[in-house]
Every structure is written in C-alpha cells, then in structure tokens.
Amino acid sequence: ETGVTQSPTHLIKTRGQQVTLRCSSQSGHNTVSWYQQALGQGPQFIFQYYREEENGRGNFPPRFSGLQFPNYSSELNVNALELDDSALYLCASGWGINTGELFFGEGSRLTVL
Amino acid sequence: AQRVTQPEKLLSVFKGAPVELKCNYSYSGSPELFWYVQYSRQRLQLLLRHISRESIKGFTADLNKGETSFHLKKPFAQEEDSAMYYCALKAGGTSYGKLTFGQGTILTVHP
C-alpha cells in the first residue's frame, strides 16, 4: 500500500511568484485535503476535494486554488506569493466526503523571500 | 466557529509516570474529536478518535461535553511516547473533512 506522497519537498520562491505543489493520495482514497502549517502552529485547513470538486474551504483567499484529478492526485496552486505564505504545506487523503481520519504526507516546505 | 486549545506547549515526564495531555474545544454543536501524533522524522498520523472509544498504544481519551475537553491519558509513559501531539476537532453538518487543530504539545519522556 503506497502512502501519501508530496512533491517537491522543499522549494524557494520570491514574493509575487506562483507555485504548484503536488500530492498523490493513498491507494483507495477518494478525498484529499490541504493544510498549511506555519512554524510552531498546528495545521490549518485550506480546502478539501472530493470527486474532483472542492467541497470545503478554510479561511484562505482565492489565490489559493486546487485541483483533484480522476486518479485522485491533487495540486495546490498559490498565486501572487506573499512572505506569510512561507510554511509547510500538508496534503492528506481519506475515504469518504466527511472523514476525519486522514493520512498525511510529509509535506512541502515553501520559503518565500 | 470552532477552536481547539492545547494549553501546554511542552510536557515532560519520567518513564513510568502517568501522563495527561490537555485539550479543550469550543464548538456549539456535536463534534468529533481526534488525537494525531507526529514522532521524530515521521509524518503526522492518527492516534485515536473519540467515537471508537479504543485504547491505542496504551493511550485513552474521553470526550467530556460538559467540560468541552478531550484529554489524552496514559497511566505509564514510555520513552517511545516522546512526540508532538495534536488534538483536532471535526464539526458536524457540512464541514465535511475539515479538521481544526490545536497548536500541539511536545511530550518528552525521560528515562
């Protein structure tokens, strides 16, 4: 059974640039969620995708967007990067639209200079 | 809006001592509560959830709706329990899979 994998593991961008983070869900899962974890904080919900549709969103601006593909892999896109976007971005997958039992990836650490 | 508070950022105990990691929540409806754990150099993983009422690795947690708490307990701590622990809440209704996490507690178990 393959777990949740994320890429890239680390990346550095400058303010104003755009970034795409990728995630492969665990085999058999049909829900993917993205979380932002700032240093010293708990993960904060960005959004969830189920069957390729966004069906839940946290308190993040529209420049945070995502996609879920038919194979249940996912992307997180962030436009017009700001310094405060520097964080660890976690992808998590699960089974079912309303599950709280999530399987996390190791994260992508984004640094915005 | 829901909120999860873990009042202790750091907790140190000696091996064999009891340990309790505190979690308080704020939510007007009927929540689901979870404990997630992150061991050194590992990914965040589910430890237990209140609806299953099970003991995992000797840990238990009881949902106290009157006190809006979901404290994690273990009677005899082991060195391998050293990790970061997060309490998380899933609201009801159309919140779908959104989890609200606390800030986490770093547990260190000394030999």
mmCIF file of C-alpha atoms in Angstrom:
data_model
loop_
_atom_site.group_PDB
_atom_site.id
_atom_site.type_symbol
_atom_site.label_atom_id
_atom_site.label_comp_id
_atom_site.label_asym_id
_atom_site.label_seq_id
_atom_site.Cartn_x
_atom_site.Cartn_y
_atom_site.Cartn_z
ATOM 1 C CA GLU A 1 0.000 0.000 0.000
ATOM 2 C CA THR A 2 1.504 3.325 -1.081
ATOM 3 C CA GLY A 3 1.130 6.223 1.334
ATOM 4 C CA VAL A 4 0.540 9.882 0.551
ATOM 5 C CA THR A 5 3.423 11.373 -1.376
ATOM 6 C CA GLN A 6 4.124 15.047 -1.966
ATOM 7 C CA SER A 7 6.467 16.960 -4.226
ATOM 8 C CA PRO A 8 8.617 18.923 -4.084
ATOM 9 C CA THR A 9 9.835 18.508 -0.519
ATOM 10 C CA HIS A 10 11.432 21.941 -0.384
ATOM 11 C CA LEU A 11 11.266 24.998 -2.591
ATOM 12 C CA ILE A 12 12.152 28.660 -2.506
ATOM 13 C CA LYS A 13 10.200 31.348 -4.326
ATOM 14 C CA THR A 14 10.188 35.117 -4.355
ATOM 15 C CA ARG A 15 7.302 37.369 -3.498
ATOM 16 C CA GLY A 16 4.783 37.688 -6.320
ATOM 17 C CA GLN A 17 5.638 34.379 -7.940
ATOM 18 C CA GLN A 18 3.317 31.417 -8.338
ATOM 19 C CA VAL A 19 3.816 27.888 -7.010
ATOM 20 C CA THR A 20 2.279 24.469 -7.653
ATOM 21 C CA LEU A 21 2.528 21.694 -5.094
ATOM 22 C CA ARG A 22 1.610 18.117 -5.932
ATOM 23 C CA CYS A 23 0.180 15.222 -3.995
ATOM 24 C CA SER A 24 -0.576 11.579 -4.703
ATOM 25 C CA SER A 25 -3.255 10.162 -2.464
ATOM 26 C CA GLN A 26 -3.004 6.880 -0.680
ATOM 27 C CA SER A 27 -4.309 3.999 -2.743
ATOM 28 C CA GLY A 28 -8.076 3.574 -2.380
ATOM 29 C CA HIS A 29 -8.728 7.084 -1.052
ATOM 30 C CA ASN A 30 -11.097 9.478 -2.808
ATOM 31 C CA THR A 31 -10.782 12.600 -0.669
ATOM 32 C CA VAL A 32 -7.821 14.937 -0.498
ATOM 33 C CA SER A 33 -7.301 17.889 1.816
ATOM 34 C CA TRP A 34 -4.609 20.521 2.021
ATOM 35 C CA TYR A 35 -3.343 22.132 5.197
ATOM 36 C CA GLN A 36 -0.919 24.958 5.873
ATOM 37 C CA GLN A 37 1.329 24.640 8.907
ATOM 38 C CA ALA A 38 3.250 27.702 9.989
ATOM 39 C CA LEU A 39 6.210 27.277 12.316
ATOM 40 C CA GLY A 40 5.088 26.437 15.850
ATOM 41 C CA GLN A 41 1.431 26.142 14.873
ATOM 42 C CA GLY A 42 -0.972 23.336 14.223
ATOM 43 C CA PRO A 43 -2.068 22.569 10.660
ATOM 44 C CA GLN A 44 -4.690 24.940 9.274
ATOM 45 C CA PHE A 45 -7.315 23.701 6.788
ATOM 46 C CA ILE A 46 -7.100 25.196 3.307
ATOM 47 C CA PHE A 47 -9.619 23.105 1.359
ATOM 48 C CA GLN A 48 -10.870 19.624 0.583
ATOM 49 C CA TYR A 49 -11.591 17.928 -2.726
ATOM 50 C CA TYR A 50 -13.932 15.008 -3.253
ATOM 51 C CA ARG A 51 -14.585 13.500 -6.666
ATOM 52 C CA GLU A 52 -12.719 16.367 -8.309
ATOM 53 C CA GLU A 53 -14.831 19.090 -6.693
ATOM 54 C CA GLU A 54 -13.931 21.478 -3.909
ATOM 55 C CA ASN A 55 -16.430 20.928 -1.103
ATOM 56 C CA GLY A 56 -14.937 22.716 1.853
ATOM 57 C CA ARG A 57 -12.680 25.723 2.255
ATOM 58 C CA GLY A 58 -10.942 27.347 5.163
ATOM 59 C CA ASN A 59 -10.142 30.999 5.677
ATOM 60 C CA PHE A 60 -7.777 31.372 2.725
ATOM 61 C CA PRO A 61 -8.005 33.886 -0.129
ATOM 62 C CA PRO A 62 -8.887 32.876 -3.709
ATOM 63 C CA ARG A 63 -5.238 32.994 -4.756
ATOM 64 C CA PHE A 64 -5.064 29.565 -3.077
ATOM 65 C CA SER A 65 -6.640 27.137 -5.517
ATOM 66 C CA GLY A 66 -6.525 23.459 -6.182
ATOM 67 C CA LEU A 67 -7.378 20.561 -8.402
ATOM 68 C CA GLN A 68 -8.139 16.908 -7.907
ATOM 69 C CA PHE A 69 -7.616 14.583 -10.845
ATOM 70 C CA PRO A 70 -9.528 11.405 -11.805
ATOM 71 C CA ASN A 71 -6.768 9.304 -10.270
ATOM 72 C CA TYR A 72 -7.329 11.252 -7.002
ATOM 73 C CA SER A 73 -3.979 13.006 -7.155
ATOM 74 C CA SER A 74 -4.112 16.703 -6.402
ATOM 75 C CA GLU A 75 -2.432 20.049 -6.846
ATOM 76 C CA LEU A 76 -2.313 23.138 -4.684
ATOM 77 C CA ASN A 77 -1.640 26.382 -6.529
ATOM 78 C CA VAL A 78 -0.765 29.637 -4.842
ATOM 79 C CA ASN A 79 -0.602 32.833 -6.886
ATOM 80 C CA ALA A 80 0.979 36.167 -6.011
ATOM 81 C CA LEU A 81 3.058 34.696 -3.221
ATOM 82 C CA GLU A 82 3.455 36.699 -0.044
ATOM 83 C CA LEU A 83 6.084 36.378 2.658
ATOM 84 C CA ASP A 84 3.459 34.979 5.069
ATOM 85 C CA ASP A 85 2.864 32.061 2.706
ATOM 86 C CA SER A 86 6.127 30.573 3.929
ATOM 87 C CA ALA A 87 5.049 27.375 5.653
ATOM 88 C CA LEU A 88 4.856 23.603 5.473
ATOM 89 C CA TYR A 89 2.017 22.512 3.193
ATOM 90 C CA LEU A 90 0.497 19.173 4.079
ATOM 91 C CA CYS A 91 -1.606 17.002 1.860
ATOM 92 C CA ALA A 92 -3.893 14.431 3.453
ATOM 93 C CA SER A 93 -6.125 11.798 1.924
ATOM 94 C CA GLY A 94 -9.008 9.772 3.244
ATOM 95 C CA TRP A 95 -12.033 7.737 2.331
ATOM 96 C CA GLY A 96 -15.374 9.489 2.095
ATOM 97 C CA ILE A 97 -16.501 13.077 1.920
ATOM 98 C CA ASN A 98 -16.915 13.508 5.644
ATOM 99 C CA THR A 99 -13.993 11.603 7.075
ATOM 100 C CA GLY A 100 -11.834 12.988 9.843
ATOM 101 C CA GLU A 101 -9.478 10.038 9.601
ATOM 102 C CA LEU A 102 -6.746 11.478 7.449
ATOM 103 C CA PHE A 103 -3.475 10.094 6.177
ATOM 104 C CA PHE A 104 -0.858 12.790 5.805
ATOM 105 C CA GLY A 105 2.078 13.243 3.509
ATOM 106 C CA GLU A 106 5.424 14.521 4.708
ATOM 107 C CA GLY A 107 4.754 17.979 3.382
ATOM 108 C CA SER A 108 6.261 20.545 1.043
ATOM 109 C CA ARG A 109 8.206 23.299 2.754
ATOM 110 C CA LEU A 110 7.792 26.598 0.931
ATOM 111 C CA THR A 111 10.002 29.574 1.643
ATOM 112 C CA VAL A 112 9.025 32.925 0.139
ATOM 113 C CA LEU A 113 11.761 35.546 0.009
ATOM 114 C CA ALA B 1 -16.534 28.924 14.597
ATOM 115 C CA GLN B 2 -14.712 26.128 16.321
ATOM 116 C CA ARG B 3 -11.476 26.343 18.249
ATOM 117 C CA VAL B 4 -9.124 23.820 19.867
ATOM 118 C CA THR B 5 -6.815 24.794 22.700
ATOM 119 C CA GLN B 6 -3.881 22.779 23.974
ATOM 120 C CA PRO B 7 -2.651 24.787 26.947
ATOM 121 C CA GLU B 8 0.748 23.134 27.259
ATOM 122 C CA LYS B 9 3.311 23.605 24.518
ATOM 123 C CA LEU B 10 5.785 21.386 26.372
ATOM 124 C CA LEU B 11 5.236 18.495 28.769
ATOM 125 C CA SER B 12 7.986 16.475 30.401
ATOM 126 C CA VAL B 13 7.538 13.319 32.444
ATOM 127 C CA PHE B 14 9.710 10.421 33.544
ATOM 128 C CA LYS B 15 9.327 6.917 32.215
ATOM 129 C CA GLY B 16 6.648 5.028 34.100
ATOM 130 C CA ALA B 17 4.861 8.159 35.265
ATOM 131 C CA PRO B 18 1.285 8.944 34.251
ATOM 132 C CA VAL B 19 0.811 11.489 31.533
ATOM 133 C CA GLU B 20 -2.134 13.674 30.569
ATOM 134 C CA LEU B 21 -2.166 15.958 27.553
ATOM 135 C CA LYS B 22 -4.919 18.521 27.807
ATOM 136 C CA CYS B 23 -7.282 19.521 25.031
ATOM 137 C CA ASN B 24 -10.203 21.900 25.297
ATOM 138 C CA TYR B 25 -12.509 22.836 22.490
ATOM 139 C CA SER B 26 -15.063 25.444 21.630
ATOM 140 C CA TYR B 27 -17.938 24.350 19.411
ATOM 141 C CA SER B 28 -21.661 24.716 19.829
ATOM 142 C CA GLY B 29 -22.656 21.542 18.038
ATOM 143 C CA SER B 30 -21.740 17.883 18.377
ATOM 144 C CA PRO B 31 -18.089 17.434 17.393
ATOM 145 C CA GLU B 32 -15.855 14.547 16.545
ATOM 146 C CA LEU B 33 -12.531 14.713 18.348
ATOM 147 C CA PHE B 34 -9.228 13.181 17.347
ATOM 148 C CA TRP B 35 -5.679 12.931 18.573
ATOM 149 C CA TYR B 36 -2.947 12.988 15.963
ATOM 150 C CA VAL B 37 0.720 12.297 16.726
ATOM 151 C CA GLN B 38 3.976 13.071 14.981
ATOM 152 C CA TYR B 39 7.038 11.094 16.044
ATOM 153 C CA SER B 40 10.503 12.384 15.230
ATOM 154 C CA ARG B 41 11.171 12.320 11.478
ATOM 155 C CA GLN B 42 7.782 10.769 10.756
ATOM 156 C CA ARG B 43 4.600 12.112 9.273
ATOM 157 C CA LEU B 44 1.539 13.180 11.160
ATOM 158 C CA GLN B 45 -0.673 10.187 11.885
ATOM 159 C CA LEU B 46 -3.945 9.439 13.590
ATOM 160 C CA LEU B 47 -3.589 8.114 17.131
ATOM 161 C CA LEU B 48 -7.196 7.752 18.169
ATOM 162 C CA ARG B 49 -10.687 9.178 17.795
ATOM 163 C CA HIS B 50 -13.358 9.546 20.416
ATOM 164 C CA ILE B 51 -16.109 7.647 18.584
ATOM 165 C CA SER B 52 -14.119 4.422 18.559
ATOM 166 C CA ARG B 53 -13.507 4.573 22.321
ATOM 167 C CA GLU B 54 -10.420 2.420 21.957
ATOM 168 C CA SER B 55 -7.010 2.367 23.591
ATOM 169 C CA ILE B 56 -4.086 2.802 21.220
ATOM 170 C CA LYS B 57 -0.519 2.269 22.459
ATOM 171 C CA GLY B 58 -1.931 2.483 25.978
ATOM 172 C CA PHE B 59 -3.477 5.923 25.375
ATOM 173 C CA THR B 60 -7.130 6.700 26.013
ATOM 174 C CA ALA B 61 -9.170 9.850 25.662
ATOM 175 C CA ASP B 62 -12.684 10.557 26.842
ATOM 176 C CA LEU B 63 -14.876 13.244 25.395
ATOM 177 C CA ASN B 64 -16.338 15.357 28.192
ATOM 178 C CA LYS B 65 -19.037 17.502 26.644
ATOM 179 C CA GLY B 66 -19.791 19.267 29.910
ATOM 180 C CA GLU B 67 -16.226 20.496 30.247
ATOM 181 C CA THR B 68 -15.669 20.593 26.460
ATOM 182 C CA SER B 69 -12.491 18.614 26.893
ATOM 183 C CA PHE B 70 -10.804 15.632 25.261
ATOM 184 C CA HIS B 71 -7.718 14.971 27.325
ATOM 185 C CA LEU B 72 -5.275 12.237 26.297
ATOM 186 C CA LYS B 73 -4.081 9.959 29.071
ATOM 187 C CA LYS B 74 -1.647 7.135 29.605
ATOM 188 C CA PRO B 75 -1.024 5.557 33.007
ATOM 189 C CA PHE B 76 2.629 4.654 32.429
ATOM 190 C CA ALA B 77 4.589 6.724 29.922
ATOM 191 C CA GLN B 78 7.298 5.132 27.780
ATOM 192 C CA GLU B 79 10.295 6.799 26.125
ATOM 193 C CA GLU B 80 8.863 5.949 22.696
ATOM 194 C CA ASP B 81 5.841 8.118 23.505
ATOM 195 C CA SER B 82 8.013 11.216 23.067
ATOM 196 C CA ALA B 83 6.441 13.102 20.162
ATOM 197 C CA MET B 84 4.309 16.068 19.139
ATOM 198 C CA TYR B 85 0.632 15.547 19.877
ATOM 199 C CA TYR B 86 -2.192 17.444 18.217
ATOM 200 C CA CYS B 87 -5.811 17.483 19.262
ATOM 201 C CA ALA B 88 -8.219 18.035 16.373
ATOM 202 C CA LEU B 89 -11.935 18.680 16.008
ATOM 203 C CA LYS B 90 -14.281 17.943 13.138
ATOM 204 C CA ALA B 91 -17.506 19.878 13.248
ATOM 205 C CA GLY B 92 -20.821 18.409 12.202
ATOM 206 C CA GLY B 93 -23.079 19.408 9.356
ATOM 207 C CA THR B 94 -21.477 20.417 6.082
ATOM 208 C CA SER B 95 -17.990 20.908 7.471
ATOM 209 C CA TYR B 96 -17.042 17.765 5.582
ATOM 210 C CA GLY B 97 -13.499 16.684 6.353
ATOM 211 C CA LYS B 98 -12.258 19.966 7.765
ATOM 212 C CA LEU B 99 -10.193 19.407 10.903
ATOM 213 C CA THR B 100 -9.420 22.217 13.299
ATOM 214 C CA PHE B 101 -6.135 21.519 15.060
ATOM 215 C CA GLY B 102 -4.728 22.794 18.309
ATOM 216 C CA GLN B 103 -1.207 24.192 18.461
ATOM 217 C CA GLY B 104 0.207 20.916 19.690
ATOM 218 C CA THR B 105 2.019 19.654 22.775
ATOM 219 C CA ILE B 106 5.561 18.313 22.675
ATOM 220 C CA LEU B 107 5.779 15.376 25.069
ATOM 221 C CA THR B 108 9.188 14.325 26.295
ATOM 222 C CA VAL B 109 9.515 11.153 28.329
ATOM 223 C CA HIS B 110 12.820 10.978 30.188
ATOM 224 C CA PRO B 111 14.474 7.649 31.060
#
